[in-house]
Coordinates of C-alpha atoms and ligand atoms in Angstrom, one line a residue:
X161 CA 185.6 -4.2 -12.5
X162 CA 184.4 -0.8 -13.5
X163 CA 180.2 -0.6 -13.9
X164 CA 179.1 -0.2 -17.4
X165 CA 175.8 1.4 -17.8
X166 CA 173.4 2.2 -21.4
X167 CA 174.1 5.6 -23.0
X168 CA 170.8 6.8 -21.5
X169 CA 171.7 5.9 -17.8
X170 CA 173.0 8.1 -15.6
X171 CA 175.0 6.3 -12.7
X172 CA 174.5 7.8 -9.6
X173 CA 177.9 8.4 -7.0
X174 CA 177.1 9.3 -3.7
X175 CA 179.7 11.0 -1.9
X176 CA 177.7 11.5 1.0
X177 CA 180.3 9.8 3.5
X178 CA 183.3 11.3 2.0
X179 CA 182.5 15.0 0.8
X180 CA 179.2 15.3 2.5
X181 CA 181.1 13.9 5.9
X182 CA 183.9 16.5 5.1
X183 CA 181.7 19.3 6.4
X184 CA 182.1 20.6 9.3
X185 CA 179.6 18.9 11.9
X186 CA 179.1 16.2 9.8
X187 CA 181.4 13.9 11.1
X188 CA 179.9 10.0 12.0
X189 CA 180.8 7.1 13.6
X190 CA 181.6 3.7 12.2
X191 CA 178.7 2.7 13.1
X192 CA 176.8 5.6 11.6
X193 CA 178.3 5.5 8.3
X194 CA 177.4 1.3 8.0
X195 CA 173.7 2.8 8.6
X196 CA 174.1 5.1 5.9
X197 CA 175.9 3.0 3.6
X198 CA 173.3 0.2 4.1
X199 CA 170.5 2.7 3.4
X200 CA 172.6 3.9 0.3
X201 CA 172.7 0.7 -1.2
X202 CA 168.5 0.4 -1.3
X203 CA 168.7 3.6 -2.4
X204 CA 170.2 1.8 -5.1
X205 CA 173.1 4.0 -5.8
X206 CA 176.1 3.1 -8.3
X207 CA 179.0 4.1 -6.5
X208 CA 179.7 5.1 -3.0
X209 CA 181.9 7.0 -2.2
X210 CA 182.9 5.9 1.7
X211 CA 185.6 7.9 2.5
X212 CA 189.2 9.4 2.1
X213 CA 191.0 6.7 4.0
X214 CA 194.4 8.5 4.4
X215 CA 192.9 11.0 6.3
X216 CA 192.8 8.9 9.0
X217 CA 192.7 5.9 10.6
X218 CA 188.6 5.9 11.7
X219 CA 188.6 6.9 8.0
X220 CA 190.3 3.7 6.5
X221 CA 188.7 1.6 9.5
X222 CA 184.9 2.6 8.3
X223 CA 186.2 2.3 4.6
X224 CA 186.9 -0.9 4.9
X225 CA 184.2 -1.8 7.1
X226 CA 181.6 -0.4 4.8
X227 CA 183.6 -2.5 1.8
X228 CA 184.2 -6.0 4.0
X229 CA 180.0 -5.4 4.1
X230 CA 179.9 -5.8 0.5
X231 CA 176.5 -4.0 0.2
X232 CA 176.5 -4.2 -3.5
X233 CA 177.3 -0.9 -4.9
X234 CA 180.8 -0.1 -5.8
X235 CA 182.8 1.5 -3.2
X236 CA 184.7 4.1 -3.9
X237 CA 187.9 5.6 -1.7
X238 CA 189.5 8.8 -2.3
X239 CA 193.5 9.2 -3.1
X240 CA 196.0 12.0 -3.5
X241 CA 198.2 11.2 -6.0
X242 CA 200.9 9.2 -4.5
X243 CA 201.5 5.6 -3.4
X244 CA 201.0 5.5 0.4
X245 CA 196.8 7.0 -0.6
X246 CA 196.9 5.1 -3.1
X247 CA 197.7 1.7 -1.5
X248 CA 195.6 2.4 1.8
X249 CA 192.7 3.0 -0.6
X250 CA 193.0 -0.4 -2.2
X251 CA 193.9 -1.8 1.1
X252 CA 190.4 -0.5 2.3
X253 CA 188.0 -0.9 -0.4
X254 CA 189.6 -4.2 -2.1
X255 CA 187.1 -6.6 0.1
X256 CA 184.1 -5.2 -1.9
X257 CA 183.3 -7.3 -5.1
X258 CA 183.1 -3.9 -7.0
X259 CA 185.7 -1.2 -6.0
X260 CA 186.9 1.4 -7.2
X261 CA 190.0 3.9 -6.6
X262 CA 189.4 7.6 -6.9
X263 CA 192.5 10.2 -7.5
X264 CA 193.2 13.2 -7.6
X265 CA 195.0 16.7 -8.0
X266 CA 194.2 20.1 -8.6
X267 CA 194.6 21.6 -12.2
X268 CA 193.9 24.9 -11.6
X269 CA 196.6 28.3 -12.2
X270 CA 195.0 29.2 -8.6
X271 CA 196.1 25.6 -6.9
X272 CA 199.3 25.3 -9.2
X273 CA 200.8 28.4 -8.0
X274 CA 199.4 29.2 -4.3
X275 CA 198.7 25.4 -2.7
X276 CA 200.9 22.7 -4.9
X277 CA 203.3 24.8 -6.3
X278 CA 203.6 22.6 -9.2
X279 CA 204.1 23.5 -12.9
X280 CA 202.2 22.2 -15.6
X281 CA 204.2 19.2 -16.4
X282 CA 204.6 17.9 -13.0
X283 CA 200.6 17.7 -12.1
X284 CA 200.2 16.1 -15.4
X285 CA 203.4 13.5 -14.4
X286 CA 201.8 13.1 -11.0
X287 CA 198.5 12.0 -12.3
X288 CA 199.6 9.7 -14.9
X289 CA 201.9 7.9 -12.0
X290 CA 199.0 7.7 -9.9
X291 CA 196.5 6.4 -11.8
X292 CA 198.8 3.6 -13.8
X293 CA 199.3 2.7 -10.1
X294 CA 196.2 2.1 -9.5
X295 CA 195.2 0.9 -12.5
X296 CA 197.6 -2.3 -11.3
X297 CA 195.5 -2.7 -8.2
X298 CA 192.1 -2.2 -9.5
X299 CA 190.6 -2.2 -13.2
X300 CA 188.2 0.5 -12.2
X301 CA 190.0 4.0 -11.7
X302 CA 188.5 7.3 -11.4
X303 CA 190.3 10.5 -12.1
X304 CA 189.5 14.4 -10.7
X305 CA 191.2 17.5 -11.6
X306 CA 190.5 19.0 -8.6
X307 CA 188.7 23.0 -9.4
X308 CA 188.5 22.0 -13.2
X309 CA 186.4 24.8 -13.6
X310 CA 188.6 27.4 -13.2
X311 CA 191.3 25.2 -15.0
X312 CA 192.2 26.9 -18.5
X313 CA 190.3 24.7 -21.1
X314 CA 193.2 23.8 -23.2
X315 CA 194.9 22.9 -20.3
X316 CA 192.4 20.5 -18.6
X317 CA 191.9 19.0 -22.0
X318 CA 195.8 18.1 -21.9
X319 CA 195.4 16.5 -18.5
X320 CA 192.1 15.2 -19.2
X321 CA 193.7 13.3 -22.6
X322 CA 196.9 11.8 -20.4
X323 CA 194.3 10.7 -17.1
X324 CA 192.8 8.5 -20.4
X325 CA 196.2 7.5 -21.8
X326 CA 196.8 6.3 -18.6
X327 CA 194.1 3.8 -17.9
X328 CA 191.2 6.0 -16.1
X329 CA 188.2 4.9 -16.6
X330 CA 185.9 7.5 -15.1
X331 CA 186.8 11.1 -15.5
X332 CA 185.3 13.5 -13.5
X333 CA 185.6 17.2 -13.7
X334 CA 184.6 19.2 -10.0
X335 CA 183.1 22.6 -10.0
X336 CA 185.4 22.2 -6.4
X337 CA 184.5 26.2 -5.3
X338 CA 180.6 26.6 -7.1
X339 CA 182.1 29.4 -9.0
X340 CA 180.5 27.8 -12.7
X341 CA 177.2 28.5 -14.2
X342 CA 175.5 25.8 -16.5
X343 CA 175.6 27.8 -19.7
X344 CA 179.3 27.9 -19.0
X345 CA 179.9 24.4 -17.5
X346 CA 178.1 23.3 -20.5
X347 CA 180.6 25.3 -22.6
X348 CA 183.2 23.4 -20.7
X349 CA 181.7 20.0 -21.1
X350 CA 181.6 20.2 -25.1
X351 CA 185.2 21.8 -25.5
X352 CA 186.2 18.4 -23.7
X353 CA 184.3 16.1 -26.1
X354 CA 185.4 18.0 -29.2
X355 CA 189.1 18.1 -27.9
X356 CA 190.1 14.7 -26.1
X357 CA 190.8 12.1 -28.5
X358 CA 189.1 9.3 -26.2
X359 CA 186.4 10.9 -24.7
X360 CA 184.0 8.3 -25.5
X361 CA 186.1 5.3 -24.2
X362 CA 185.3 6.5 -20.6
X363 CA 182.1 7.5 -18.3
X364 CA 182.7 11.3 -18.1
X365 CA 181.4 12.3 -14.3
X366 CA 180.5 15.7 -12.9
X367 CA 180.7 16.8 -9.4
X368 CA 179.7 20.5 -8.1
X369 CA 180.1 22.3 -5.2
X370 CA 176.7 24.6 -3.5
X371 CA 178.4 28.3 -3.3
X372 CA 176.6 30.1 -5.8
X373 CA 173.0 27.2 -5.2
X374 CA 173.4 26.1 -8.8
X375 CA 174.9 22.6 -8.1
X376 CA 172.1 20.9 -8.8
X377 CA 171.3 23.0 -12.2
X378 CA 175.5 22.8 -13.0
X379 CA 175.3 19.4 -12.8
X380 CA 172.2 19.1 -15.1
X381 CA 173.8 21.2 -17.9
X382 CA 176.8 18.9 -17.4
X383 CA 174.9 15.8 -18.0
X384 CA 172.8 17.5 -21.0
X385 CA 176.2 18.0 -22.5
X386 CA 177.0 14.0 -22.0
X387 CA 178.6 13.9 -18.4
X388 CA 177.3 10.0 -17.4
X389 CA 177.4 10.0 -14.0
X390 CA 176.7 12.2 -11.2
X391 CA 178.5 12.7 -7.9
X392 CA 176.1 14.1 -5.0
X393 CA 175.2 13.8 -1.1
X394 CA 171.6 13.3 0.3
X395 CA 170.0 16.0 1.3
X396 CA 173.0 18.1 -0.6
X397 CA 175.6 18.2 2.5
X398 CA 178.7 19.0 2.0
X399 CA 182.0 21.2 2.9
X400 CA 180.5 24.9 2.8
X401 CA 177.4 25.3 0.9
X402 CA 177.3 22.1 0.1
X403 CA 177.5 19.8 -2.7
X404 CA 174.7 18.8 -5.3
X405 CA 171.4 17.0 -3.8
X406 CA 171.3 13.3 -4.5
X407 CA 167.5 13.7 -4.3
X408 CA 166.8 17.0 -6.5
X409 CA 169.2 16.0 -9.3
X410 CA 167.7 12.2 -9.3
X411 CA 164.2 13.7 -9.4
X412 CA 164.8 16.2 -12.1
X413 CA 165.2 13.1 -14.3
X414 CA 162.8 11.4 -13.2
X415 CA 160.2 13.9 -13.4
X416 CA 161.5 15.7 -16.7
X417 CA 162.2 12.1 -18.4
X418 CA 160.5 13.2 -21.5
X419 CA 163.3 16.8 -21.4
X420 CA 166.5 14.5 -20.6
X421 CA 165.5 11.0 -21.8
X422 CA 168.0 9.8 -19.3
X423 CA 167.0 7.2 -15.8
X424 CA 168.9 6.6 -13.2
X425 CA 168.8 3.1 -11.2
X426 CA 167.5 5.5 -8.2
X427 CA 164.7 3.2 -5.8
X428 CA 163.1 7.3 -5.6
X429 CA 160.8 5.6 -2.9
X430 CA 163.7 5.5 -0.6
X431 CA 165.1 9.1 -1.2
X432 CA 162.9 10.3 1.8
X433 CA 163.7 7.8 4.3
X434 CA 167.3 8.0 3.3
X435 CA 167.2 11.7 4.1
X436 CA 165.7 11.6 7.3
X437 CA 168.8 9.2 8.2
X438 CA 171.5 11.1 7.0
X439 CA 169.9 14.8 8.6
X440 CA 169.1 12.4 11.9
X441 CA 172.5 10.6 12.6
X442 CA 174.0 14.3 11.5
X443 CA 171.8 16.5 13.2
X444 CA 171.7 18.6 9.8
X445 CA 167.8 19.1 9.2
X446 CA 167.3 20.6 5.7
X447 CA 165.0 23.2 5.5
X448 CA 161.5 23.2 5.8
X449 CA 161.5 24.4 1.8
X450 CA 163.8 22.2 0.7
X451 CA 163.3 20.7 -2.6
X452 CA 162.0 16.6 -2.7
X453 CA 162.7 15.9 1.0
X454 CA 161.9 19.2 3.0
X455 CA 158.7 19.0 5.1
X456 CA 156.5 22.0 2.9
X457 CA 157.8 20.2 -0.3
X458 CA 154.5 18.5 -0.8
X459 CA 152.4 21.0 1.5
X460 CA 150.1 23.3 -0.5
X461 CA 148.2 25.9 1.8
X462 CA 147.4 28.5 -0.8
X463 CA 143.6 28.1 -0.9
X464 CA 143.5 28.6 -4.9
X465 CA 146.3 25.6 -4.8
X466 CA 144.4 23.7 -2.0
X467 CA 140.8 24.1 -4.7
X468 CA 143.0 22.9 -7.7
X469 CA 144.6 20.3 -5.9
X470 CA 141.0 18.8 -5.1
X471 CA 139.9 19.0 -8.5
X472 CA 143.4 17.3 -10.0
X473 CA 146.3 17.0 -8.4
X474 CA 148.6 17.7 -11.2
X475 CA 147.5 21.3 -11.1
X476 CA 149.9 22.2 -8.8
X477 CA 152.0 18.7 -8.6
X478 CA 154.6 18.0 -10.5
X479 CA 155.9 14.7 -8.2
X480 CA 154.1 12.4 -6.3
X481 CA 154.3 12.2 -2.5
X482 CA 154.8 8.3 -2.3
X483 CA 157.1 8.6 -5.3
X484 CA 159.9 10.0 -3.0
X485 CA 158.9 7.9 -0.3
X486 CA 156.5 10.3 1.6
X487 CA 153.5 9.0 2.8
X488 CA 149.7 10.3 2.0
X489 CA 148.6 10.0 5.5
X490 CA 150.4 11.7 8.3
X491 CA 147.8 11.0 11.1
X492 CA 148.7 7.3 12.4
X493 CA 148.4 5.8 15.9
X494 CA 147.6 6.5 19.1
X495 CA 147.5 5.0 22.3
X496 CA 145.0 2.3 21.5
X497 CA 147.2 1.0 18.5
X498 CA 148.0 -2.1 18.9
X499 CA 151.8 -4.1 17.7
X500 CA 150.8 -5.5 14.5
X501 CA 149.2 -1.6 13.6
X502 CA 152.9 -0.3 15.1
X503 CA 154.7 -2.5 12.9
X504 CA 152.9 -2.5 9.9
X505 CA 153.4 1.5 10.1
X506 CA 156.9 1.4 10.6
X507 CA 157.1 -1.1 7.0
X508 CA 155.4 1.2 5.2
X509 CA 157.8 4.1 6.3
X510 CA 160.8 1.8 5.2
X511 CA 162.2 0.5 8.0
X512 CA 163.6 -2.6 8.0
X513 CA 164.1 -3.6 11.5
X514 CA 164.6 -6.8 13.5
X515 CA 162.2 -8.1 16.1
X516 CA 164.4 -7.3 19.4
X517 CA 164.2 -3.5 17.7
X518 CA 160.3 -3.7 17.0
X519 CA 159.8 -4.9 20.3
X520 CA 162.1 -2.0 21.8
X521 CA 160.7 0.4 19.7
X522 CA 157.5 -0.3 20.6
X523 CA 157.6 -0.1 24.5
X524 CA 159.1 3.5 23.1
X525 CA 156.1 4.1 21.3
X526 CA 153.5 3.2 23.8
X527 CA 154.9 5.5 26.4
X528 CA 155.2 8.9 24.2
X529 CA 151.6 7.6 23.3
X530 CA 151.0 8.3 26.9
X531 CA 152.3 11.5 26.8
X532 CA 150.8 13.1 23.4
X533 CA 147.5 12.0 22.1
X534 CA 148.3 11.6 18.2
X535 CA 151.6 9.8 17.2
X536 CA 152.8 10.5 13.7
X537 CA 155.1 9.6 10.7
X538 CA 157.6 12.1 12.1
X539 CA 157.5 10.4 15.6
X540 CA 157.6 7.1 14.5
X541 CA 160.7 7.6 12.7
X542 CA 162.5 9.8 15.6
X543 CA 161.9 6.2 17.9
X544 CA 163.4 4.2 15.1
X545 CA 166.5 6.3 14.7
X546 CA 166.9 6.8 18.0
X547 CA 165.7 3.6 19.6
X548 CA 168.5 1.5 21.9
X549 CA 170.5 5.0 21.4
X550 CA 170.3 5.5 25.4
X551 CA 170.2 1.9 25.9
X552 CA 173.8 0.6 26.2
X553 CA 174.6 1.9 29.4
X554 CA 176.2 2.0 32.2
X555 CA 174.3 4.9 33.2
X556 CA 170.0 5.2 32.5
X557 CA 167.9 8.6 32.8
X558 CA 165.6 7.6 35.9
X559 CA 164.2 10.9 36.4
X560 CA 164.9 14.8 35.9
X561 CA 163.5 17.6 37.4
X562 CA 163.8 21.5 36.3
X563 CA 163.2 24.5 38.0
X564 CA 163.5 27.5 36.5
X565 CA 162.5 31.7 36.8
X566 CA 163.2 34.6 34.9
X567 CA 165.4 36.4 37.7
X568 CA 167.6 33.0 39.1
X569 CA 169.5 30.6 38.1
X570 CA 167.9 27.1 36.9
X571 CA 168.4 24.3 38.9
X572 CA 168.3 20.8 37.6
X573 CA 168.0 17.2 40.1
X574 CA 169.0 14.1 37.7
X575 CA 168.5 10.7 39.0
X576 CA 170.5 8.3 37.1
X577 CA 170.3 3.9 37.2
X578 CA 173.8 2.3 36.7
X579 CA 174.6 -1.0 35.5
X580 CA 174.1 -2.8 38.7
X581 CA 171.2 -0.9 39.8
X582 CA 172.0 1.3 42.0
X583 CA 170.8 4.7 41.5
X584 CA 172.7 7.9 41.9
X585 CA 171.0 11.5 42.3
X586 CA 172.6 14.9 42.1
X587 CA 171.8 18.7 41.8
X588 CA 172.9 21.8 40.1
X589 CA 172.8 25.0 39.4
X590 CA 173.1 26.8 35.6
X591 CA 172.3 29.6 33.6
X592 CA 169.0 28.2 32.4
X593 CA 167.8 24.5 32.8
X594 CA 169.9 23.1 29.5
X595 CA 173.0 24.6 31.4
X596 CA 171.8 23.1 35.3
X597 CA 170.6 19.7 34.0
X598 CA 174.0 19.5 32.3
X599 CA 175.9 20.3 35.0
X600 CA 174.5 17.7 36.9
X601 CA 175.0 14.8 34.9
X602 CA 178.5 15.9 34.8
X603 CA 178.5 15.7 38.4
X604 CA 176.7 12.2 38.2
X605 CA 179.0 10.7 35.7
X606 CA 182.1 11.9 36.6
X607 CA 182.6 13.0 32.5
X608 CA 183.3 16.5 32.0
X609 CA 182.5 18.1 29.1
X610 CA 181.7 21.5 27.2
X611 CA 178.5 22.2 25.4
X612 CA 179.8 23.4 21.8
X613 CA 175.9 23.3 19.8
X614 CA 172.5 22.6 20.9
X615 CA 170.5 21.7 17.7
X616 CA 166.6 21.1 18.5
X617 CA 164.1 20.0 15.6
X618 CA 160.7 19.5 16.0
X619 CA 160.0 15.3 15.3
X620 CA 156.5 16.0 13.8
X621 CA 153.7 18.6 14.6
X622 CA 151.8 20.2 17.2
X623 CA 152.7 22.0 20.7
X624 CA 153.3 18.5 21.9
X625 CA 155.5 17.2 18.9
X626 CA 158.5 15.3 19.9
X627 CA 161.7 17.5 20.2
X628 CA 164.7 15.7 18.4
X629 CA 168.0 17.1 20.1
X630 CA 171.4 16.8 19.0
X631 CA 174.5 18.3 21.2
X632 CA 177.9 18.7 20.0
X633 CA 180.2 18.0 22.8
X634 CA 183.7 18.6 23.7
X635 CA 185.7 15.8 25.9
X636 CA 189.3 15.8 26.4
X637 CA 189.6 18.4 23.7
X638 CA 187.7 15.9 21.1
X639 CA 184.2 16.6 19.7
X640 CA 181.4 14.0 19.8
X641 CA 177.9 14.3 19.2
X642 CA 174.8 12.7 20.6
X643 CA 170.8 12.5 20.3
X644 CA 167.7 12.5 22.1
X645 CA 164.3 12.7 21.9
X646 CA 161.2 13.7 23.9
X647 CA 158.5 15.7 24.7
X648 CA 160.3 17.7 26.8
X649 CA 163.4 19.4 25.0
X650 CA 165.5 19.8 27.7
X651 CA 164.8 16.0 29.0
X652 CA 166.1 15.5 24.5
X653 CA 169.0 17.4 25.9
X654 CA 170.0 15.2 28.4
X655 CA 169.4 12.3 26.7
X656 CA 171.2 13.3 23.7
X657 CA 174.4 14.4 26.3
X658 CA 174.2 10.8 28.2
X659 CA 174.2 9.5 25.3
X660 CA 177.8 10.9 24.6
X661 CA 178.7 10.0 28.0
X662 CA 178.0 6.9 28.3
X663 CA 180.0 6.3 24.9
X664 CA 182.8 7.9 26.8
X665 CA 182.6 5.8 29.8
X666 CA 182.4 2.5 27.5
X667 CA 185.3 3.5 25.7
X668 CA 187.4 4.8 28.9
X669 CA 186.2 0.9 30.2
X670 CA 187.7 -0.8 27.5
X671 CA 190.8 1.7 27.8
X672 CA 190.2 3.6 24.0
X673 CA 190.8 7.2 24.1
X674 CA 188.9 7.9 21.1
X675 CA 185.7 6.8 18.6
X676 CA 187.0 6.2 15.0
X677 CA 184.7 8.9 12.9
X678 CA 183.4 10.2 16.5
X679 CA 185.1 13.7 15.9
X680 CA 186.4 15.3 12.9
X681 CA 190.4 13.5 11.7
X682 CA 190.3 14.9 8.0
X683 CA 193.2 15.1 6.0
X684 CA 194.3 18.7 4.6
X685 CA 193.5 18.0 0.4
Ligands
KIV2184 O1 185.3 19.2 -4.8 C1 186.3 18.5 -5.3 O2 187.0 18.9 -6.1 C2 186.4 17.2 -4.8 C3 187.4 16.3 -5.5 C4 188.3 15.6 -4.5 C5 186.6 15.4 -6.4 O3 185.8 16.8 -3.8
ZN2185 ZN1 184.0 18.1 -3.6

């Protein structure tokens, strides 16, 4: 069943776990991508967009796992246009009230002569195959000629026309490189409504690419020039520079309603909560001037802005705080601060948790409390995200103890509690404590591994804010990634790095020799 939606709503279609995933780094479990997909759906997105299930089995597994969920948005998986995509895409999505199938093939002189080697004809022939194929599996078919805009307009017009004929029902046309700007991508856009007989039978989509920053503003002019629906990642991740930001695109309409007379179905208090997901389970922080979700996006310091903002806070704010989900007060709790004050925090910042997590992430809370006087928003969510992370065992960080000086080498004493309680301590040397403290759980958990990225971001303010920690990994010639958090960033590192070993040791146990969506398995497109 394809969504239908007023002439003056613009549907949103997140493609945060299938292009956004795509980039390098950005990879996630199964068990990550339910989080996100879950989180998506209050977001209260159309379509998502869960994957390209081809590309690999962990791809079609968390496709299908994020359709079998049956969140309530549409869920979208990615094709190339031929039957064996096409059929594992329906095979994936179909347990999802709402589905939809999503093909594609490049258009462009550049693709049809150096990667497809495909006339004219033939692309046209290929698409009109695949989407009457899919068109008998599903009733709701997108189509994308992939780097439209550098496709010759008469052309694309010609494909765009038979992807119609053929029983699409969303066309969307990708700025795939960023190479357009809006006065031209509206240019575009019009040449297709005044040249495709049946424009108007089907939701016309845009989708741009970050390489020149203007995927956000590309995607505007599109939908000024009657695209309908928008396809975009939270916090704008993507393959290279990115792809147009969910949140900046939604709240340019929002805030500009009178200029676009367009809505979107966006819950806008949820775009900040969402973001903190997607940068935590990523480890891709946006940055600190990012637009809607970065942390100076609401922080005025100028004192001639700080004076005007006293006297009316529209002088200088065009969006409210608590409209994207940011709350007014930052300062919360301390050590005092009893549950009910924990939990009540931890609703207002969105979280919907069970008890057995409130409880755990309460005992976490009440012992960073004892280490740093002032607990804020920032913490609160880093114990969230990562609470029960470090839990699941076999092995538990007892202890760890640095030593480090300018002229040696660091040395690093872990003690670790197993399953059965034993404990088990060991000792290294390393280039610097990260390095020795490494090398030591290595030693203690027999996993060996190579440290490919060390990622720190500071959890919330202050000398004693909590360091978040993320570590890319490389085991058996696979990469994983893992977090942690604490006071102490090298104590983050470890956890985060346990954290991957313990996943190893779990899956070695059940005799697995990989994660699904734990390293990067993407198909070439
Ligand atoms: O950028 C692109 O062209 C894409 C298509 C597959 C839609 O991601
Ligand atoms: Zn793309």
């Amino acid at each position: 069943m394809s969504v239908q939606s007023s002439a003056k709503q613009i549907r949103i279609f997140d493609t945060t776990l299938r292009d956004g995933e795509q980039a390098p780094g950005c990879s996630m479990t199964v068990g990550e991508k339910l989080r996100v997909a879950k989180a998506l759906s209050e977001l209260k997105v159309d379509i998502i967009e869960a994957g390209f299930p081809a590309a690999s089995p962990g791809d079609f597994e968390s496709v299908k796992a994020i359709a079998d969920r049956n969140f309530g948005p549409v869920i979208c998986g990615l094709a190339r246009c031929n039957a064996a995509d096409i059929e594992k895409v329906h095979a994936a999505v179909k347990g999802a009230d709402n589905h939809r199938i999503h093909v594609f093939v490049a258009t462009s002189a550049i693709h049809r002569e150096h990667k497809l080697k495909m006339a004219k004809e033939e692309i046209i022939k290929s698409a009109v195959g695949a989407i009457q194929m899919a068109r008998e599996l599903c009733d709701d078919v997108e189509f994308s000629p992939e780097d439209a805009s550098r496709t010759e307009l008469s052309y694309l017009a010609e494909v765009v026309s038979a992807a119609i004929e053929a029983g699409a029902t969303t066309v969307n046309i990708p700025d795939t490189v960023g190479y357009t700007v809006p006065a031209e991508f509206d240019r575009l856009f019009c040449y297709l409504q005044e040249h495709v007989a049946r424009i108007n039978e089907i939701t016309l989509s845009v989708h741009c690419h970050n390489d020149l920053g203007m995927a956000v503003a590309n995607s505007l002019a599109a939908v000024i020039a009657g695209a309908r629906q928008i396809e975009c990642t939270i916090n704008g991740i993507g393959e290279r520079a990115g792809n147009c930001s969910l949140e900046e695109a939604v709240m340019a309409i929002k805030t500009r309603a009178e200029f676009f007379e367009l809505e979107t179905g966006i819950d806008t208090t949820r775009l900040y909560p969402t973001s903190r997901l997607v940068s935590n389970i990523t480890g891709m922080h946006p940055p600190r001037n990012k637009a809607i979700v970065g942390e100076n996006a609401f922080a005025h310091e100028a004192g001639i802005h700080q004076h005007g903002m006293l006297q009316h806070a529209s002088t200088y704010e065009i969006m409210r705080p608590e409209d994207v989900g940011l709350s007014k007060s930052n300062l919360v709790l301390g050590k005092h601060s009893g549950r009910h004050a924990f939990r009540d925090r931890v609703a207002e910042l969105g979280f919907d948790i069970d008890e057995f997590e409130t409880n755990r992430a309460f005992q976490e809370f009440k012992k960073l409390a004892d280490k740093k006087k002032d607990v804020y928003d920032g913490d609160i969510e880093s114990i969230i995200m990562n609470a029960g992370s470090g839990s699941l065992g076999p092995w538990t960080l007892k202890s760890l103890e640095v030593q480090t000086h300018t002229d040696e080498p660091a040395t690093a004493t872990v003690i670790l509690i197993g399953e059965d309680g034993n404990e088990i301590s060991e000792s290294a040397l390393g280039d610097g404590p990260v390095a020795a403290a490494f090398q030591a759980l290595q030693s203690a958990t027999g996993v060996d591994m190579v440290l490919r990225n060390f990622e720190l971001h500071s959890a919330s303010m202050g000398e004693d804010a909590q360091g978040e920690v993320t570590v890319t990994v490389e085991i058996d010639q696979k990469s994983f990634r893992g977090r942690g958090a604490s006071v102490d960033i090298v104590e983050a590192g470890c956890r985060a790095c346990l954290e991957v070993m313990n996943r190893t040791l779990r899956r070695r146990s059940r005799g697995e020799d990989s994660d699904a969506g734990g390293q990067s398995a993407h198909a070439t497109i």
